[in-house]
Coordinates of C-alpha atoms in Angstrom, one line a residue:
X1 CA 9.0 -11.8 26.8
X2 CA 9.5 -8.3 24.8
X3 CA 7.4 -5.5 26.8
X4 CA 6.0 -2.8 24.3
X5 CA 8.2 0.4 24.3
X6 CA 6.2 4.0 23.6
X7 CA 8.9 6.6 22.8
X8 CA 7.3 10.2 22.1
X9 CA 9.1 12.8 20.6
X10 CA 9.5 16.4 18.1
X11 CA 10.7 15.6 14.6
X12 CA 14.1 17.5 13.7
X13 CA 12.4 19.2 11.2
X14 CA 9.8 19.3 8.3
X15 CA 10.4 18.3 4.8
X16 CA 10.1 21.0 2.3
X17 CA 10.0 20.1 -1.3
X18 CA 9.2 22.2 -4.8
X19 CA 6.6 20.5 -7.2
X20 CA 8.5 17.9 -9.3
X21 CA 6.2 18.7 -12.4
X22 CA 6.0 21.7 -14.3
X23 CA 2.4 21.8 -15.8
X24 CA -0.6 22.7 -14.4
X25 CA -14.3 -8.9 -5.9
X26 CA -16.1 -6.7 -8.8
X27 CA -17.4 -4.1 -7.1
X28 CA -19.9 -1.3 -8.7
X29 CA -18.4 1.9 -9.2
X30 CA -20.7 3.8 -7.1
X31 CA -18.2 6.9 -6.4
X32 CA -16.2 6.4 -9.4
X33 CA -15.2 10.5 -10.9
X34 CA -16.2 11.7 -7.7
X35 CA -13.6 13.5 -5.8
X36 CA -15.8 14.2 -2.8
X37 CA -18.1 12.1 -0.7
X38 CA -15.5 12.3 2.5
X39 CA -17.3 12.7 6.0
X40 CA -16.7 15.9 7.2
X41 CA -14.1 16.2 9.4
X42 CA -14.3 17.1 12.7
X43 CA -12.7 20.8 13.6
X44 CA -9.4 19.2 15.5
X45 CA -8.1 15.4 15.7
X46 CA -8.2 13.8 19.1
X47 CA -5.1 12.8 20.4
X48 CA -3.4 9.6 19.5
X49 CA -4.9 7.2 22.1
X50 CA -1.4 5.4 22.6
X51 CA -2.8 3.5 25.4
X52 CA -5.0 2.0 22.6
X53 CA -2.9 1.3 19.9
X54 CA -0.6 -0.4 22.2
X55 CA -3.3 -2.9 22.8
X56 CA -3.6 -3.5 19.6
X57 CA -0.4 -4.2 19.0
X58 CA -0.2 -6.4 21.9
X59 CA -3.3 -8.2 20.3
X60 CA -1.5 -9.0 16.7
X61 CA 1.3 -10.2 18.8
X62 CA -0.6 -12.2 20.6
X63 CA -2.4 -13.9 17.5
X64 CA 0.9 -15.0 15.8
X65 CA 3.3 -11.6 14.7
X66 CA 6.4 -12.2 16.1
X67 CA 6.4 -8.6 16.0
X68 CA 4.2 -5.3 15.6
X69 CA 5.1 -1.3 15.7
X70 CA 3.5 1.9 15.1
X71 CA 4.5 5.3 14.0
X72 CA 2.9 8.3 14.1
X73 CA 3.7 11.8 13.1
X74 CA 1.2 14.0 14.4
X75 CA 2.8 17.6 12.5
X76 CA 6.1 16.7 14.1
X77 CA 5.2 15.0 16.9
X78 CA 6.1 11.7 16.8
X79 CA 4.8 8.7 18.2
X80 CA 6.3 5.2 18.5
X81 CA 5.7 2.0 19.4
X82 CA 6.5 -1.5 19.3
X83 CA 6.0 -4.8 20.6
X84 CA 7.7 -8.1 20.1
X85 CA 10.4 -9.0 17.8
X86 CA 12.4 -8.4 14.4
X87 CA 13.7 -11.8 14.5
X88 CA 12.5 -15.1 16.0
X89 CA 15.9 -16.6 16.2
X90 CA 17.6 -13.6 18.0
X91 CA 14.7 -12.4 20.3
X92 CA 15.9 -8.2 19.2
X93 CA 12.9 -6.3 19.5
X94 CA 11.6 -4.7 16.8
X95 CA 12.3 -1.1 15.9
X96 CA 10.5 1.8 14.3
X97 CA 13.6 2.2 12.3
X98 CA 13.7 -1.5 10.7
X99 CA 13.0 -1.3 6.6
X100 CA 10.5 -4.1 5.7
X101 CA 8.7 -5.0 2.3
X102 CA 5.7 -2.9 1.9
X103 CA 4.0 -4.9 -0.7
X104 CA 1.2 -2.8 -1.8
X105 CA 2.1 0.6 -0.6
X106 CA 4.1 0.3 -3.9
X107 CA 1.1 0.7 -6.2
X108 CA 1.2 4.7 -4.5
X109 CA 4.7 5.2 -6.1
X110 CA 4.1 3.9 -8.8
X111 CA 0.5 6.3 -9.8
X112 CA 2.4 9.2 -8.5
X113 CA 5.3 8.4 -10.9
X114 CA 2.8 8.1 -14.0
X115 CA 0.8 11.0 -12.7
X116 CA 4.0 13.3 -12.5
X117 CA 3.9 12.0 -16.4
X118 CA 0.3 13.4 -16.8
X119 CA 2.1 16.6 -15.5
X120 CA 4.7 16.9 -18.2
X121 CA 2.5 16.0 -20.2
X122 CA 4.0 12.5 -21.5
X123 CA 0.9 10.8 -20.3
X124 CA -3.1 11.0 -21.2
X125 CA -5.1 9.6 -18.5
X126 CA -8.3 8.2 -20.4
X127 CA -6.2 7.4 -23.6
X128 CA -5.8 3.8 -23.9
X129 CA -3.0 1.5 -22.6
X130 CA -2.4 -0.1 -26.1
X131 CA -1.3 3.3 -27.9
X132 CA 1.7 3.6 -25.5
X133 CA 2.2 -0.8 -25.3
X134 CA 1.0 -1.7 -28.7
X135 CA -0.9 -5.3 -28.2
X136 CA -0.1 -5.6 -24.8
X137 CA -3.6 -5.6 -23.9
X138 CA -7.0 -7.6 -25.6
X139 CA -9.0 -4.8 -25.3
X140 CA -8.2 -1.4 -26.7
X141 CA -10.9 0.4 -24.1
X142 CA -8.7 -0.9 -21.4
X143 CA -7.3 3.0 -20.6
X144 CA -4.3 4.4 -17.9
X145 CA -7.5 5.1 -15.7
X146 CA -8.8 2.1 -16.1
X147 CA -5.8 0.6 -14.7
X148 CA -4.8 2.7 -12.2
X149 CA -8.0 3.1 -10.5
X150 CA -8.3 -1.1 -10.6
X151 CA -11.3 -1.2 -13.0
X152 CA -9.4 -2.9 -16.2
X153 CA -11.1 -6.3 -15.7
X154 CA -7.4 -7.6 -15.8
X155 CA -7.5 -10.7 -14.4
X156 CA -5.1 -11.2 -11.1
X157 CA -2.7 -14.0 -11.8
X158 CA -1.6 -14.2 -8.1
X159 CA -4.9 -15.7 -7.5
X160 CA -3.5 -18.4 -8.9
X161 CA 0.1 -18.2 -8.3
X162 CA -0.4 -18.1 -4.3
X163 CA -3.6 -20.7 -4.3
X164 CA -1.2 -22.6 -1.9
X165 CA 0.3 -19.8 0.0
X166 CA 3.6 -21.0 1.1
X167 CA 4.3 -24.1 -2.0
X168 CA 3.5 -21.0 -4.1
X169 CA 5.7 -18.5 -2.4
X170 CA 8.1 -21.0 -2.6
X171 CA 8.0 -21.5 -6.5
X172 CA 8.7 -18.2 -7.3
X173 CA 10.4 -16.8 -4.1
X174 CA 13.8 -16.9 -5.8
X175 CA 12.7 -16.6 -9.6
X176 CA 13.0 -13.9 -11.9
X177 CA 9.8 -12.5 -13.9
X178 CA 9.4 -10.6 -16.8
X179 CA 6.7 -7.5 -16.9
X180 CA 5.4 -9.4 -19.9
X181 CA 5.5 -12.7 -18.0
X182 CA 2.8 -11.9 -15.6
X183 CA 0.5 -10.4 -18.1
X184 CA 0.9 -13.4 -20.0
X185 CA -0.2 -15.2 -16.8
X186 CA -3.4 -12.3 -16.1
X187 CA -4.4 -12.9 -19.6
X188 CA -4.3 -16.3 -19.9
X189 CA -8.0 -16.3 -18.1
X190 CA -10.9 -14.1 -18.5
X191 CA -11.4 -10.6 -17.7
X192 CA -13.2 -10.2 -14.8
X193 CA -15.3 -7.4 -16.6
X194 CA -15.8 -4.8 -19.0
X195 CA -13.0 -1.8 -18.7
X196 CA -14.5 0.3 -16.4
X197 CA -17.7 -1.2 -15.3
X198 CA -16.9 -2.3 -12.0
X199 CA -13.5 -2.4 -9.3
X200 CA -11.4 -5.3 -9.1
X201 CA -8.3 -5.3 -7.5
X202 CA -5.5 -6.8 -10.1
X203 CA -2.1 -7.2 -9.4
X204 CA -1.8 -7.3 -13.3
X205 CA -2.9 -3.4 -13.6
X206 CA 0.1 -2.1 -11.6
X207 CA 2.4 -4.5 -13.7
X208 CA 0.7 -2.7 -16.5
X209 CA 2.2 0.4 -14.5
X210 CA 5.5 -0.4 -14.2
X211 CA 5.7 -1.0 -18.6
X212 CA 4.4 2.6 -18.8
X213 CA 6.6 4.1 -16.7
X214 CA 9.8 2.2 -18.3
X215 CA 8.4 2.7 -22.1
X216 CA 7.6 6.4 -21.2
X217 CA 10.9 7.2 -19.6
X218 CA 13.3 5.6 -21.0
X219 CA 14.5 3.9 -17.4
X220 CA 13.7 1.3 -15.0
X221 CA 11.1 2.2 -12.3
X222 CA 13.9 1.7 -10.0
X223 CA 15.5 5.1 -11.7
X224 CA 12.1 6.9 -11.7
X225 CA 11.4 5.9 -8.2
X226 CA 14.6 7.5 -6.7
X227 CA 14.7 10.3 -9.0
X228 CA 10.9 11.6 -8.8
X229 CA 10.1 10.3 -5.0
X230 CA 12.7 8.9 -3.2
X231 CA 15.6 11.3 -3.5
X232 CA 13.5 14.7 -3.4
X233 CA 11.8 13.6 -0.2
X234 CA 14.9 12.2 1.3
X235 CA 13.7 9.1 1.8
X236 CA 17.0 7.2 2.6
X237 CA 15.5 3.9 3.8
X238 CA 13.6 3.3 1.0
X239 CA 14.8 1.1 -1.7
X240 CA 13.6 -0.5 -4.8
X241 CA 16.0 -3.6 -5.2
X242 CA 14.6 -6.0 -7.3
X243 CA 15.9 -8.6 -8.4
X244 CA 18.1 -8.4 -5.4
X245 CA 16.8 -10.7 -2.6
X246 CA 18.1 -9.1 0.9
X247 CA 16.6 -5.7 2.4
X248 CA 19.8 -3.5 2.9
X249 CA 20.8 -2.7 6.7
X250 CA 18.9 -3.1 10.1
X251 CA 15.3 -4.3 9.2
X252 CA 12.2 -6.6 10.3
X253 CA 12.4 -10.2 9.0
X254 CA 9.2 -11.6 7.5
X255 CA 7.2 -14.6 8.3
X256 CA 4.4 -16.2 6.3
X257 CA 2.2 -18.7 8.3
X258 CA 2.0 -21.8 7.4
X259 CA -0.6 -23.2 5.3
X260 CA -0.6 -26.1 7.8
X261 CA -2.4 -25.6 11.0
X262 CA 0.6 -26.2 14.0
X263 CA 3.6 -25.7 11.6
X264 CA 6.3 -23.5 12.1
X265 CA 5.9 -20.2 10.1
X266 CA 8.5 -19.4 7.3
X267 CA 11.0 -17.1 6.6
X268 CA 10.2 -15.5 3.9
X269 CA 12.3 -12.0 4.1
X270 CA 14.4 -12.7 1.5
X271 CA 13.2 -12.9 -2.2
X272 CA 13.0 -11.3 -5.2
X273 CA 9.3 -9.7 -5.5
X274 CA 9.7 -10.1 -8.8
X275 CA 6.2 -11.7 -8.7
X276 CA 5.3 -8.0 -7.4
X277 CA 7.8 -5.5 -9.3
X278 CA 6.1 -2.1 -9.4
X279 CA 2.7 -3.6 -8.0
X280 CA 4.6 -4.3 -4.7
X281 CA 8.4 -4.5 -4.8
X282 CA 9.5 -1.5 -2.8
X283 CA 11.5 -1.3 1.1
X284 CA 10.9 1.3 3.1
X285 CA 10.6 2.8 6.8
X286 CA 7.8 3.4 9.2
X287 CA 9.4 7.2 9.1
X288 CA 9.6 7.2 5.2
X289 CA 6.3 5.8 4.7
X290 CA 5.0 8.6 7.4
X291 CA 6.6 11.6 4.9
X292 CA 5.7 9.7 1.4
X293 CA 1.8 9.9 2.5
X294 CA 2.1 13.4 4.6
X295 CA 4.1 15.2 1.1
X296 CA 1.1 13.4 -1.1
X297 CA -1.0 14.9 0.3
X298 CA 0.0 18.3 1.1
X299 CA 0.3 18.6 -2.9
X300 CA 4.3 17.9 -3.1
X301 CA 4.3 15.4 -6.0
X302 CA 2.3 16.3 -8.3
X303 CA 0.0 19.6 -9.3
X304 CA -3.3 19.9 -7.9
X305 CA -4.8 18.8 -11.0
X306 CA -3.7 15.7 -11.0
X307 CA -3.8 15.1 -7.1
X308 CA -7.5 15.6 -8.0
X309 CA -7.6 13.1 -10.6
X310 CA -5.7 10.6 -7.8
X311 CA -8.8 11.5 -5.6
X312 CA -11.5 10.7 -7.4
X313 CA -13.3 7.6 -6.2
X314 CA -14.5 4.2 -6.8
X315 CA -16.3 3.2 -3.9
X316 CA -15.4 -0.5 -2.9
X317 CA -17.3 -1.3 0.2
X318 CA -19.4 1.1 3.2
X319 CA -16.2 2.4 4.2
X320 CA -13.1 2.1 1.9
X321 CA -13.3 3.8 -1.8
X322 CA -9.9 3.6 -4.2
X323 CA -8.5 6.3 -6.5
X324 CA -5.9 6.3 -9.0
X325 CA -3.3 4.0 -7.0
X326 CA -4.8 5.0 -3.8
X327 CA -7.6 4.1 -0.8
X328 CA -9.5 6.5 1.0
X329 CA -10.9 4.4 4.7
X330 CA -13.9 6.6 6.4
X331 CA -13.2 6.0 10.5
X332 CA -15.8 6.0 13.1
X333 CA -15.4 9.6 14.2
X334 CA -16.3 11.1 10.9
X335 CA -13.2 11.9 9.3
X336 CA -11.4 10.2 6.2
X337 CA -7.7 8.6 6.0
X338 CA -5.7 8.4 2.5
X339 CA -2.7 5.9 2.1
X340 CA -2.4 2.1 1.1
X341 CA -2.5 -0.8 2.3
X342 CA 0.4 -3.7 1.9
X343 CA 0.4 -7.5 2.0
X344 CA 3.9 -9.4 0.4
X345 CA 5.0 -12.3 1.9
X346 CA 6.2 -12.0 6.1
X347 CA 4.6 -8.3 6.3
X348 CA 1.5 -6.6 6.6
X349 CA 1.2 -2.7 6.1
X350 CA -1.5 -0.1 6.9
X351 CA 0.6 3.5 6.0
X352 CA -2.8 6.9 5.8
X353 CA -2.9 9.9 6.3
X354 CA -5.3 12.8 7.1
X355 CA -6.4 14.8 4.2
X356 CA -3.8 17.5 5.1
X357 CA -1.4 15.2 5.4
X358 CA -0.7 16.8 9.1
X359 CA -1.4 13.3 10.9
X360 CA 0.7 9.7 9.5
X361 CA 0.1 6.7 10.4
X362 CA 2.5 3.5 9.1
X363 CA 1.4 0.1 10.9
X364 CA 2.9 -3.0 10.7
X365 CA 3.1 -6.8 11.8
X366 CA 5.6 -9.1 10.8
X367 CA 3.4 -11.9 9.4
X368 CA 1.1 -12.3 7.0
X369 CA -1.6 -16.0 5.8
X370 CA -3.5 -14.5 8.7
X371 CA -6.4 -12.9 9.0
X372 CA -6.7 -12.8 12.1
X373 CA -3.3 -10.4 12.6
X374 CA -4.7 -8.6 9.3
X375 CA -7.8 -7.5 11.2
X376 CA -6.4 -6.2 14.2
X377 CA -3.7 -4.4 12.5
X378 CA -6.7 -2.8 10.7
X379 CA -7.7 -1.2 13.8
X380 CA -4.9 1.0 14.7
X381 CA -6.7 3.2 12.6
X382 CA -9.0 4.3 15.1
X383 CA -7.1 5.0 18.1
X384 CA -3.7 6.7 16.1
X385 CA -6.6 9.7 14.3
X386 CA -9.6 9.4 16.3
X387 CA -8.6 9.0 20.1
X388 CA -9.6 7.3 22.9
X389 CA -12.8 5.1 23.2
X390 CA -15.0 8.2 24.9
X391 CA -14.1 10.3 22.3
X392 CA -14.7 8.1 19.5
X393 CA -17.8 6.9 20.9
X394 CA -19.2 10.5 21.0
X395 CA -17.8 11.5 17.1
X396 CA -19.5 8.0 16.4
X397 CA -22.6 9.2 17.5
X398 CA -22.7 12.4 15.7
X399 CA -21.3 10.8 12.5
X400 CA -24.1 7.5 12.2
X401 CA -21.7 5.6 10.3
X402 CA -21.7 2.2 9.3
X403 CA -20.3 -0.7 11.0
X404 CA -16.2 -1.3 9.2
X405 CA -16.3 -3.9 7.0
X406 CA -13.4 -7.2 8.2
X407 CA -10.1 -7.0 5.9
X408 CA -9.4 -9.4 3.1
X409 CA -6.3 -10.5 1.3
X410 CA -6.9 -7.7 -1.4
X411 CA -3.1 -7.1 -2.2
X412 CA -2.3 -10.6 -3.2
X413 CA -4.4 -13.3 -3.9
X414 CA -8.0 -10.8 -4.1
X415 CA -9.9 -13.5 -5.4
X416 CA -8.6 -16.9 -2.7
X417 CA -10.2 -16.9 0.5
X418 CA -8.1 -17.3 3.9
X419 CA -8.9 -17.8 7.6

C-alpha cells in the first residue's frame, strides 16, 4: 500500500506579470449584479491543517480514487500532499507535479480570455451573442453575460450525451466535434429558461465561448490560451491539445467508475475532449492551477473593471454563487474562496483561492461517476483555508453559517442524477 507523503516547502519565487489589456438545476438569481455579499473575512487565515487534509485524502482513496493530492501555496509556502497512485497498473504514486485534465477549470480561461476582449475593447458584455455569431442562437436576448455567467437557458446536451456514463464516454471518447456540432445538440431541446431569469449550468454556453473567442480573434482558443494566459504566467504544464488524445509527459491517468456496480473502472485518460473544447479541454498542474487562480485574483489578467464584472454574482445555492466563468464557495469560518470546479472523465478538480489570491488551493482525485469521492474532495476546502477543527469550530460559531450543501455532477451531465 502507498503511505501519504507531506512535503512542505518556500516557492523559488513569485510570479510578476503586467496587465495583458490596455483599457480601463434553474436556480433564481438572487445575487445576480452583485459583486459583494462575501462573509467577512477573518483578520489572518489559520494554518493549513495538513493533518486534516491528509485524512481527506486518505478518505477519497479509500472510497475508490486510485489516487488523491493536494497543493497548497500559502504566499510561497507550499504545501503538498498525496496519497495513492497515478497508475493502477504500475502502482507509482501520485505526484503533485503530474498534469491531468481539469475539465471545468477551463470555463476560467476561457471568461478571462473574452474578458481581456472586453478590455480591448473587441467585446460588449450585455450585447447579444447573435451580433458577433449571426443565427447561432434562437433567441437574440441570449447576451455574452448571459452566457458566461450560465443564465442563457442553453440547454446542456451532455445531459444527454453521458445519460449512460461510460457507453457514452465511449461514443465519443475518440471522436471529433464541431463548435457548431454541440450547439446543434443543446438546441435540439428546449431552453431551460428565459435569458437571464434564472442559473443553469450549460456546457453549451462555454462552447458558445470558445466561437467568440475564435470569431473575435481570428485564432484557435488554443492560440489565445497560450498567448493571453499560459505563456505570460509561465504556465509550462499547461496545455490545450485538443484534438490530440495523450496528456504530454509525466501525468495522473484517469479512471471513470463503472456504471456497473463491481466492475472494473476504465481508463479513460486518453481522449479527445472534443465533447468539452473550451468548456473543459485544458491540462494543467496542481502548481499551475495554484498561480492561474492566485494571478486572477490579484488583478493580473485583466483590469479591475472587468475583474469586477467576473465577480458579480448569481447565487446558486446557501453557499456557492457563480460569476462570469467563475464560483465563489463561503467556508465555515466566515471567509469566501474563488476558483472552479472540474469534472471530465477519470478526474475530479477543486482549484480556489482567497480573495487576495495569497492562499491556492488545487485538489484532485483520479476518478470520477462517484459521488461519494466528489464529496470528500469537496472538503479539503475547509482544512487547506480555515485550519484545524478547534479553530474552525470557533470561526463557525462567530460566523452562524449554514450547513454546505453535498456536490453534484454540475460540470458534466448537470441535469442526470448519480450515486
Amino acid at each position: 500500500m502507498v503511505s501519504a507523503t507531506a512535503v512542505t516547502g518556500t516557492a523559488l519565487g513569485a510570479v510578476v506579470v503586467s496587465l495583458l489589456a490596455a483599457p480601463a438545476q434553474a436556480v433564481a438569481p438572487a445575487d445576480t449584479h452583485r459583486s459583494g455579499g462575501e462573509r467577512t473575512a477573518v483578520a489572518a487565515l489559520a494554518a493549513p491543517d495538513e493533518a486534516g487534509l491528509r485524512a481527506i485524502l486518505r478518505t477519497a482513496r479509500g472510497q475508490g480514487a486510485p489516487g488523491a493530492m493536494a497543493r497548497i501555496d500559502d504566499n510561497g509556502t507550499v504545501h503538498r500532499l498525496v496519497e495513492g497512485v497515478d497508475d493502477r497498473a504500475t502502482g507509482r504514486t501520485i505526484s503533485t507535479n503530474d498534469r491531468f485534465r481539469v475539465g471545468s477549470v477551463t470555463k476560467s480561461f476561457s471568461a478571462v480570455v473574452l474578458l481581456q476582449l472586453v478590455d480591448e475593447g473587441r467585446l460588449k458584455l450585455d450585447k447579444p451573442v447573435n451580433s458577433y455569431l449571426p443565427g447561432l442562437l434562437p433567441d437574440d436576448r441570449i447576451t455574452v453575460r448571459h452566457v458566461l455567467s450560465h443564465r442563457s437557458g442553453l440547454y446542456d446536451y451532455t445531459n444527454d450525451m453521458f445519460a449512460r456514463s461510460v457507453s457514452g464516454f465511449e461514443a465519443v471518447r475518440n471522436k471529433v466535434f464541431g463548435y457548431r456540432d454541440l450547439v446543434k445538440l443543446s438546441l435540439a431541446k428546449p431552453r431551460t429558461n428565459a435569458p437571464g431569469a434564472a442559473y443553469s449550468y450549460s456546457n453549451t454556453n462555454f462552447v458558445v465561448a470558445g466561437m467568440l473567442i475564435e470569431k473575435l480573434t481570428g485564432h484557435t482558443v488554443a492560440t489565445e490560451y497560450q498567448k493571453r494566459v499560459f505563456t505570460p504566467l509561465n504556465l509550462t504544464g499547461t496545455f490545450y491539445v485538443h484534438p490530440a488524445t495523450t496528456i504530454p509527459g509525466r501525468h495522473a491517468q484517469g479512471y471513470l467508475t463503472s456504471d456497473t456496480a463491481g466492475a472494473a473502472p476504465v481508463n479513460s485518460t486518453k481522449q479527445t475532449a472534443s465533447w468539452a473544447q473550451s468548456a473543459g479541454a485544458v491540462i494543467s498542474t496542481p502548481h499551475d492551477l495554484d498561480t492561474f487562480f492566485s494571478a486572477l485574483l490579484r488583478g493580473k489578467l485583466m483590469s479591475a473593471a472587468q475583474l469586477t464584472q467576473m465577480t458579480k454574482w448569481t447565487r446558486v445555492n446557501s453557499t456557492t454563487s457563480y460569476g462570469l466563468g467563475l464560483r465563489r464557495r463561503e467556508l465555515s469560518c466566515g471567509i469566501s474562496v474563488y476558483g472552479h470546479t472540474g469534472t471530465v472523465q477519470g478526474y475530479y478538480t477543486y482549484a480556489f483561492t482567497t480573495k487576495d489570491g495569497k492562499r491556492s488551493l488545487t485538489a484532485l482525485a483520479n476518478t470520477s461517476n462517484n459521488t461519494t469521492v466528489l464529496n470528500t474532495m469537496y472538503r479539503t476546502l475547509e482544512p487547506a483555508f480555515c485550519g484545524k477543527p478547534a479553530t474552525r469550530a470557533a470561526a463557525r460559531a462567530a460566523a452562524a453559517p449554514g450547513v454546505a450543501p453535498m456536490e453534484r455532477h454540475e460540470d458534466i451531465a448537470p441535469s442526470v442524477g448519480r450515486d
